[in-house]
Each structure stands twice: as structure tokens, then as C-alpha cells.
């Protein structure tokens, strides 16, 4: 089966805050037959409100949060939003949860970044119980009567967990329906599967594994050099301006030399350089090139175990560039 006929998702980089551009991506993906649209939440729009508009403007495509942090909302608020979005879209919603970043938790939500794996476990467990129609398993209150949602249960609503650290990936294997890795090397997805199997072994159904939905920075252009430059911008931005998480994770994964080369080559915020000695990271983390080259670079993601690769688009694309990019794969 060719990549063009396999399930494929699309998402958008958080710096894209133009409401009409986000909706254009979602509606175009729906029209072209994409399987899913994911929208992250950082420091701009309320993602649940935006996804309600996506639900109204689309007909077939599944859509989800990619991701909502576990610090900015209570588990009950997350469950209410998920249940509402699922009901208004006739069962098309996917709830993506994750720890987000320390900077967002503390610098925006004013919540201490404390034991993120424990927080993800608590929130995911509580959300799952509420969606099943059960009373919330309280973890912080003393003496309160646990409540349930006054809504029809949605026990089949998928919950996906983002995560790069080993214990978070194990947690996805234990609790989630899907795993949403970002900047996780393509050839290391097998390592992620092994970690999820360890997590699944903690459950009563050790053979059930989450589906893998890797989010992959993607740049399509008529000129291969322009596409490579766009992909280089992605890596330079995330490795030099988004805190130590991605650089640390990739370094632990055997790419310390390449990470250091990229950091050294980008001394300013506006630079976007991936030197030749770090080329392997472009191949392992991104999809770039002409439409034909991008289709060829997508195929190995399926071969590596991805059930639904999620194309991660640059901000500030024109409507024509959005159509060109999405049309390259469909």
C-alpha cells in the first residue's frame, strides 16, 4: 500500500495563530481525505474552542488536541470538554494529553512543574473514569463526595498521551489508546514500542498496544533547497529556543554530536542552519523536499511502525502553500 492511500494526519506549529489559516488547514484536510487534524495548545487560542469550530466546519475528518497540557485544566474540565466535542461531532474527537513544558506550566499557568509523570497518570486516570460514566477517583480532596459527569458516557473516546521520556512512553502503553511523540527519531520508534510493551505489561491486557501517531515537521516546496531550509528552521527553533527538553532527549538517544552541531550553528534566534554533520537529524525527524521527495520520505515512517504520521506544518503559510503542501500527499 502506498503512503498516499494510508491514514495520514496534519497539525500546525503553535506559532500559527491565524484563526482562518488553522480552519483552512482543517477543512482542506477534510476535503482531501486526511484521517485526522490535531491542534496544539500553548499560549494563544483556547484549543477546545477552536476545535469546536473545526467540528462545525468539517464533515468526516477526526480531530483532536495535540496536546492539552495537564497543568492548565482540571481532569473534570478536560473530560467535560472532550465529551462535549465528541458529542457535537458524532464521535470524531481524540483527546491528546501531555506534560507540555515547564515554562508553560510555571510561566503561563502559574502552576509548579512537579512530578510530571505522576500528574499525567492522575489526570489521564481521572479523565478516563469520568468519560466512562464513573465517579472521579479523587486524589487531592479529603472528605468530598466524588461526582460523575451529568452527560452520557463516552467510554470509547480515544485518549492519547504525548511523551519522550522513557517512563512517559511506558505510561502511554499502560493507560492510552495512542502515543503522540514529537521530534522522536523515526528509527527509534521500535524503542518506543518496547517501552509501551513494558507499560502494557502492568495491565490486565498486556497484548494491547497504543497506536503510534508521530508528529513530523513537514516542508513541501518546488525547490528542494527551499524545503530543506524550512526543515532546518524547525530543528534550529526547537533545539535552541524551546528549552532543554528536545536537545536533552535527542542527546540521550545517541544524537548528542548532531545536537551540539545545530546549537553551535545557530547563535541567534533568527538563524536556521543544520550543518552537514547533523544531516541525519533532518532525515530522522522531518519530511522535506518536492512533493515526490516528501512522499518518498513519508513511507519509512509507516515502515517504522507509525499508524498515523501527523504532518506538522510551518506557521504563516499562504492558502496556496497550504493547498500545495496538503495536496502533495493526497
mmCIF file of N, CA, C and O in Angstrom, residues 257-323:
data_model
loop_
_atom_site.group_PDB
_atom_site.id
_atom_site.type_symbol
_atom_site.label_atom_id
_atom_site.label_comp_id
_atom_site.label_asym_id
_atom_site.label_seq_id
_atom_site.Cartn_x
_atom_site.Cartn_y
_atom_site.Cartn_z
ATOM 1 N N UNK A 257 26.184 14.601 19.373
ATOM 2 C CA UNK A 257 27.077 15.319 18.463
ATOM 3 C C UNK A 257 26.290 16.171 17.478
ATOM 4 O O UNK A 257 26.622 17.341 17.239
ATOM 5 N N UNK A 258 25.223 15.614 16.919
ATOM 6 C CA UNK A 258 24.418 16.353 15.952
ATOM 7 C C UNK A 258 23.697 17.524 16.607
ATOM 8 O O UNK A 258 23.597 18.617 16.025
ATOM 9 N N UNK A 259 23.179 17.313 17.816
ATOM 10 C CA UNK A 259 22.504 18.396 18.524
ATOM 11 C C UNK A 259 23.469 19.544 18.807
ATOM 12 O O UNK A 259 23.147 20.723 18.580
ATOM 13 N N UNK A 260 24.645 19.221 19.285
ATOM 14 C CA UNK A 260 25.636 20.261 19.569
ATOM 15 C C UNK A 260 26.010 21.023 18.306
ATOM 16 O O UNK A 260 26.217 22.248 18.341
ATOM 17 N N UNK A 261 26.082 20.323 17.171
ATOM 18 C CA UNK A 261 26.420 20.988 15.910
ATOM 19 C C UNK A 261 25.339 21.979 15.506
ATOM 20 O O UNK A 261 25.637 23.083 15.028
ATOM 21 N N UNK A 262 24.074 21.603 15.705
ATOM 22 C CA UNK A 262 22.982 22.509 15.357
ATOM 23 C C UNK A 262 22.960 23.709 16.295
ATOM 24 O O UNK A 262 22.797 24.856 15.858
ATOM 25 N N UNK A 263 23.135 23.475 17.576
ATOM 26 C CA UNK A 263 23.139 24.582 18.536
ATOM 27 C C UNK A 263 24.275 25.552 18.232
ATOM 28 O O UNK A 263 24.102 26.783 18.232
ATOM 29 N N UNK A 264 25.448 25.022 17.919
ATOM 30 C CA UNK A 264 26.598 25.877 17.617
ATOM 31 C C UNK A 264 26.397 26.667 16.331
ATOM 32 O O UNK A 264 26.897 27.790 16.195
ATOM 33 N N UNK A 265 25.661 26.096 15.389
ATOM 34 C CA UNK A 265 25.469 26.755 14.086
ATOM 35 C C UNK A 265 24.363 27.800 14.116
ATOM 36 O O UNK A 265 24.163 28.503 13.119
ATOM 37 N N UNK A 266 23.663 27.919 15.250
ATOM 38 C CA UNK A 266 22.529 28.853 15.336
ATOM 39 C C UNK A 266 22.669 29.737 16.570
ATOM 40 O O UNK A 266 21.914 29.605 17.543
ATOM 41 N N UNK A 267 23.615 30.683 16.535
ATOM 42 C CA UNK A 267 23.860 31.518 17.721
ATOM 43 C C UNK A 267 22.771 32.562 17.959
ATOM 44 O O UNK A 267 22.677 33.099 19.057
ATOM 45 N N UNK A 268 21.969 32.854 16.952
ATOM 46 C CA UNK A 268 20.905 33.838 17.123
ATOM 47 C C UNK A 268 19.557 33.177 16.899
ATOM 48 O O UNK A 268 19.443 32.129 16.256
ATOM 49 N N UNK A 269 18.524 33.830 17.384
ATOM 50 C CA UNK A 269 17.164 33.290 17.304
ATOM 51 C C UNK A 269 16.666 33.184 15.864
ATOM 52 O O UNK A 269 15.845 32.326 15.534
ATOM 53 N N UNK A 270 17.175 34.044 14.992
ATOM 54 C CA UNK A 270 16.670 34.098 13.627
ATOM 55 C C UNK A 270 17.414 33.180 12.664
ATOM 56 O O UNK A 270 17.043 33.086 11.494
ATOM 57 N N UNK A 271 18.460 32.534 13.115
ATOM 58 C CA UNK A 271 19.199 31.655 12.211
ATOM 59 C C UNK A 271 18.480 30.316 12.091
ATOM 60 O O UNK A 271 17.691 29.929 12.947
ATOM 61 N N UNK A 272 18.759 29.612 10.998
ATOM 62 C CA UNK A 272 18.092 28.330 10.736
ATOM 63 C C UNK A 272 19.038 27.452 9.941
ATOM 64 O O UNK A 272 18.880 27.264 8.738
ATOM 65 N N UNK A 273 20.036 26.910 10.639
ATOM 66 C CA UNK A 273 21.097 26.168 9.970
ATOM 67 C C UNK A 273 21.188 24.764 10.548
ATOM 68 O O UNK A 273 21.221 24.586 11.766
ATOM 69 N N UNK A 274 21.211 23.771 9.664
ATOM 70 C CA UNK A 274 21.560 22.407 10.046
ATOM 71 C C UNK A 274 22.813 22.050 9.255
ATOM 72 O O UNK A 274 22.740 21.849 8.036
ATOM 73 N N UNK A 275 23.973 22.003 9.910
ATOM 74 C CA UNK A 275 25.212 21.737 9.182
ATOM 75 C C UNK A 275 25.255 20.304 8.666
ATOM 76 O O UNK A 275 24.493 19.447 9.120
ATOM 77 N N UNK A 276 26.119 20.031 7.689
ATOM 78 C CA UNK A 276 26.170 18.688 7.085
ATOM 79 C C UNK A 276 26.358 17.571 8.095
ATOM 80 O O UNK A 276 25.811 16.481 7.931
ATOM 81 N N UNK A 277 27.116 17.833 9.162
ATOM 82 C CA UNK A 277 27.365 16.773 10.143
ATOM 83 C C UNK A 277 26.126 16.407 10.955
ATOM 84 O O UNK A 277 26.130 15.409 11.689
ATOM 85 N N UNK A 278 25.058 17.194 10.817
ATOM 86 C CA UNK A 278 23.797 16.897 11.521
ATOM 87 C C UNK A 278 22.690 16.515 10.556
ATOM 88 O O UNK A 278 21.517 16.456 10.946
ATOM 89 N N UNK A 279 23.030 16.219 9.310
ATOM 90 C CA UNK A 279 22.022 15.909 8.292
ATOM 91 C C UNK A 279 21.128 14.741 8.703
ATOM 92 O O UNK A 279 19.943 14.697 8.373
ATOM 93 N N UNK A 280 21.696 13.791 9.447
ATOM 94 C CA UNK A 280 20.908 12.622 9.835
ATOM 95 C C UNK A 280 19.689 13.007 10.657
ATOM 96 O O UNK A 280 18.646 12.338 10.595
ATOM 97 N N UNK A 281 19.768 14.108 11.418
ATOM 98 C CA UNK A 281 18.608 14.533 12.205
ATOM 99 C C UNK A 281 17.491 15.043 11.306
ATOM 100 O O UNK A 281 16.304 14.854 11.621
ATOM 101 N N UNK A 282 17.843 15.692 10.206
ATOM 102 C CA UNK A 282 16.802 16.092 9.260
ATOM 103 C C UNK A 282 16.056 14.878 8.727
ATOM 104 O O UNK A 282 14.829 14.878 8.611
ATOM 105 N N UNK A 283 16.785 13.821 8.411
ATOM 106 C CA UNK A 283 16.168 12.615 7.863
ATOM 107 C C UNK A 283 15.371 11.861 8.924
ATOM 108 O O UNK A 283 14.344 11.245 8.625
ATOM 109 N N UNK A 284 15.818 11.909 10.163
ATOM 110 C CA UNK A 284 15.180 11.149 11.235
ATOM 111 C C UNK A 284 13.974 11.856 11.842
ATOM 112 O O UNK A 284 13.098 11.209 12.412
ATOM 113 N N UNK A 285 13.917 13.175 11.704
ATOM 114 C CA UNK A 285 12.901 13.937 12.432
ATOM 115 C C UNK A 285 11.923 14.673 11.541
ATOM 116 O O UNK A 285 10.861 15.092 12.029
ATOM 117 N N UNK A 286 12.236 14.859 10.264
ATOM 118 C CA UNK A 286 11.406 15.703 9.416
ATOM 119 C C UNK A 286 11.111 15.022 8.080
ATOM 120 O O UNK A 286 11.710 14.017 7.724
ATOM 121 N N UNK A 287 10.177 15.621 7.354
ATOM 122 C CA UNK A 287 9.880 15.267 5.970
ATOM 123 C C UNK A 287 10.014 16.550 5.164
ATOM 124 O O UNK A 287 9.390 17.560 5.504
ATOM 125 N N UNK A 288 10.831 16.539 4.111
ATOM 126 C CA UNK A 288 11.047 17.768 3.344
ATOM 127 C C UNK A 288 11.403 17.426 1.904
ATOM 128 O O UNK A 288 11.859 16.330 1.599
ATOM 129 N N UNK A 289 11.149 18.411 1.022
ATOM 130 C CA UNK A 289 11.511 18.233 -0.373
ATOM 131 C C UNK A 289 10.380 18.600 -1.306
ATOM 132 O O UNK A 289 9.400 19.248 -0.927
ATOM 133 N N UNK A 290 10.521 18.181 -2.555
ATOM 134 C CA UNK A 290 9.451 18.331 -3.528
ATOM 135 C C UNK A 290 8.321 17.376 -3.164
ATOM 136 O O UNK A 290 8.501 16.488 -2.319
ATOM 137 N N UNK A 291 7.152 17.524 -3.772
ATOM 138 C CA UNK A 291 6.077 16.569 -3.468
ATOM 139 C C UNK A 291 6.510 15.107 -3.619
ATOM 140 O O UNK A 291 6.211 14.280 -2.749
ATOM 141 N N UNK A 292 7.218 14.798 -4.688
ATOM 142 C CA UNK A 292 7.660 13.419 -4.892
ATOM 143 C C UNK A 292 8.635 12.983 -3.806
ATOM 144 O O UNK A 292 8.542 11.869 -3.269
ATOM 145 N N UNK A 293 9.585 13.860 -3.458
ATOM 146 C CA UNK A 293 10.548 13.531 -2.403
ATOM 147 C C UNK A 293 9.850 13.357 -1.052
ATOM 148 O O UNK A 293 10.205 12.468 -0.266
ATOM 149 N N UNK A 294 8.854 14.190 -0.777
ATOM 150 C CA UNK A 294 8.150 14.094 0.502
ATOM 151 C C UNK A 294 7.346 12.802 0.601
ATOM 152 O O UNK A 294 7.312 12.168 1.660
ATOM 153 N N UNK A 295 6.722 12.409 -0.482
ATOM 154 C CA UNK A 295 6.002 11.133 -0.456
ATOM 155 C C UNK A 295 6.955 9.974 -0.199
ATOM 156 O O UNK A 295 6.633 9.038 0.544
ATOM 157 N N UNK A 296 8.136 10.050 -0.773
ATOM 158 C CA UNK A 296 9.137 9.005 -0.544
ATOM 159 C C UNK A 296 9.635 9.025 0.894
ATOM 160 O O UNK A 296 9.882 7.973 1.494
ATOM 161 N N UNK A 297 9.777 10.211 1.475
ATOM 162 C CA UNK A 297 10.263 10.303 2.857
ATOM 163 C C UNK A 297 9.179 9.942 3.868
ATOM 164 O O UNK A 297 9.485 9.621 5.017
ATOM 165 N N UNK A 298 7.927 10.006 3.464
ATOM 166 C CA UNK A 298 6.840 9.609 4.361
ATOM 167 C C UNK A 298 6.782 8.095 4.531
ATOM 168 O O UNK A 298 6.510 7.599 5.634
ATOM 169 N N UNK A 299 7.020 7.357 3.488
ATOM 170 C CA UNK A 299 6.864 5.903 3.512
ATOM 171 C C UNK A 299 7.628 5.225 4.650
ATOM 172 O O UNK A 299 7.080 4.346 5.334
ATOM 173 N N UNK A 300 8.904 5.588 4.923
ATOM 174 C CA UNK A 300 9.621 4.923 6.019
ATOM 175 C C UNK A 300 8.988 5.103 7.391
ATOM 176 O O UNK A 300 9.234 4.284 8.291
ATOM 177 N N UNK A 301 8.179 6.142 7.585
ATOM 178 C CA UNK A 301 7.517 6.303 8.874
ATOM 179 C C UNK A 301 6.501 5.188 9.111
ATOM 180 O O UNK A 301 6.385 4.665 10.228
ATOM 181 N N UNK A 302 5.789 4.813 8.069
ATOM 182 C CA UNK A 302 4.883 3.673 8.199
ATOM 183 C C UNK A 302 5.679 2.390 8.445
ATOM 184 O O UNK A 302 5.303 1.570 9.292
ATOM 185 N N UNK A 303 6.760 2.231 7.710
ATOM 186 C CA UNK A 303 7.575 1.021 7.859
ATOM 187 C C UNK A 303 8.159 0.922 9.263
ATOM 188 O O UNK A 303 8.392 -0.189 9.772
ATOM 189 N N UNK A 304 8.391 2.080 9.905
ATOM 190 C CA UNK A 304 8.958 2.084 11.256
ATOM 191 C C UNK A 304 7.922 1.811 12.334
ATOM 192 O O UNK A 304 8.283 1.644 13.508
ATOM 193 N N UNK A 305 6.635 1.784 11.967
ATOM 194 C CA UNK A 305 5.605 1.451 12.943
ATOM 195 C C UNK A 305 4.540 2.496 13.159
ATOM 196 O O UNK A 305 3.628 2.288 13.973
ATOM 197 N N UNK A 306 4.610 3.627 12.456
ATOM 198 C CA UNK A 306 3.599 4.665 12.637
ATOM 199 C C UNK A 306 2.268 4.222 12.044
ATOM 200 O O UNK A 306 2.203 3.803 10.888
ATOM 201 N N UNK A 307 1.206 4.308 12.828
ATOM 202 C CA UNK A 307 -0.131 4.026 12.320
ATOM 203 C C UNK A 307 -0.708 5.248 11.623
ATOM 204 O O UNK A 307 -1.476 5.120 10.667
ATOM 205 N N UNK A 308 -0.326 6.425 12.103
ATOM 206 C CA UNK A 308 -0.865 7.667 11.560
ATOM 207 C C UNK A 308 0.184 8.766 11.709
ATOM 208 O O UNK A 308 0.185 9.487 12.709
ATOM 209 N N UNK A 309 1.104 8.918 10.764
ATOM 210 C CA UNK A 309 2.008 10.070 10.829
ATOM 211 C C UNK A 309 1.204 11.360 10.747
ATOM 212 O O UNK A 309 0.223 11.448 9.999
ATOM 213 N N UNK A 310 1.618 12.352 11.521
ATOM 214 C CA UNK A 310 0.918 13.635 11.564
ATOM 215 C C UNK A 310 1.864 14.703 11.018
ATOM 216 O O UNK A 310 2.891 15.005 11.637
ATOM 217 N N UNK A 311 1.540 15.249 9.858
ATOM 218 C CA UNK A 311 2.362 16.285 9.246
ATOM 219 C C UNK A 311 2.226 17.577 10.049
ATOM 220 O O UNK A 311 1.127 18.046 10.304
ATOM 221 N N UNK A 312 3.359 18.154 10.426
ATOM 222 C CA UNK A 312 3.408 19.330 11.292
ATOM 223 C C UNK A 312 3.820 20.520 10.426
ATOM 224 O O UNK A 312 4.963 20.590 9.967
ATOM 225 N N UNK A 313 2.894 21.433 10.164
ATOM 226 C CA UNK A 313 3.119 22.492 9.197
ATOM 227 C C UNK A 313 3.698 23.749 9.827
ATOM 228 O O UNK A 313 3.408 24.087 10.973
ATOM 229 N N UNK A 314 4.492 24.463 9.023
ATOM 230 C CA UNK A 314 5.075 25.732 9.448
ATOM 231 C C UNK A 314 4.004 26.804 9.636
ATOM 232 O O UNK A 314 2.924 26.728 9.037
ATOM 233 N N UNK A 315 4.293 27.833 10.430
ATOM 234 C CA UNK A 315 3.356 28.960 10.535
ATOM 235 C C UNK A 315 3.480 29.866 9.320
ATOM 236 O O UNK A 315 4.454 29.815 8.558
ATOM 237 N N UNK A 316 2.456 30.684 9.149
ATOM 238 C CA UNK A 316 2.463 31.777 8.172
ATOM 239 C C UNK A 316 2.487 31.313 6.718
ATOM 240 O O UNK A 316 2.919 32.057 5.831
ATOM 241 N N UNK A 317 2.018 30.083 6.446
ATOM 242 C CA UNK A 317 1.876 29.668 5.066
ATOM 243 C C UNK A 317 0.693 30.398 4.426
ATOM 244 O O UNK A 317 -0.311 30.669 5.083
ATOM 245 N N UNK A 318 0.806 30.689 3.141
ATOM 246 C CA UNK A 318 -0.320 31.272 2.414
ATOM 247 C C UNK A 318 -1.341 30.168 2.137
ATOM 248 O O UNK A 318 -1.023 28.980 2.203
ATOM 249 N N UNK A 319 -2.589 30.539 1.819
ATOM 250 C CA UNK A 319 -3.558 29.499 1.451
ATOM 251 C C UNK A 319 -3.065 28.622 0.305
ATOM 252 O O UNK A 319 -3.303 27.406 0.301
ATOM 253 N N UNK A 320 -2.367 29.213 -0.651
ATOM 254 C CA UNK A 320 -1.844 28.425 -1.767
ATOM 255 C C UNK A 320 -0.764 27.447 -1.300
ATOM 256 O O UNK A 320 -0.711 26.305 -1.772
ATOM 257 N N UNK A 321 0.084 27.874 -0.367
ATOM 258 C CA UNK A 321 1.123 26.981 0.159
ATOM 259 C C UNK A 321 0.509 25.850 0.985
ATOM 260 O O UNK A 321 0.996 24.715 0.955
ATOM 261 N N UNK A 322 -0.547 26.156 1.716
ATOM 262 C CA UNK A 322 -1.242 25.112 2.465
ATOM 263 C C UNK A 322 -1.819 24.070 1.507
ATOM 264 O O UNK A 322 -1.651 22.857 1.697
ATOM 265 N N UNK A 323 -2.492 24.535 0.458
ATOM 266 C CA UNK A 323 -3.087 23.612 -0.512
ATOM 267 C C UNK A 323 -2.006 22.786 -1.198
ATOM 268 O O UNK A 323 -2.191 21.582 -1.428
#
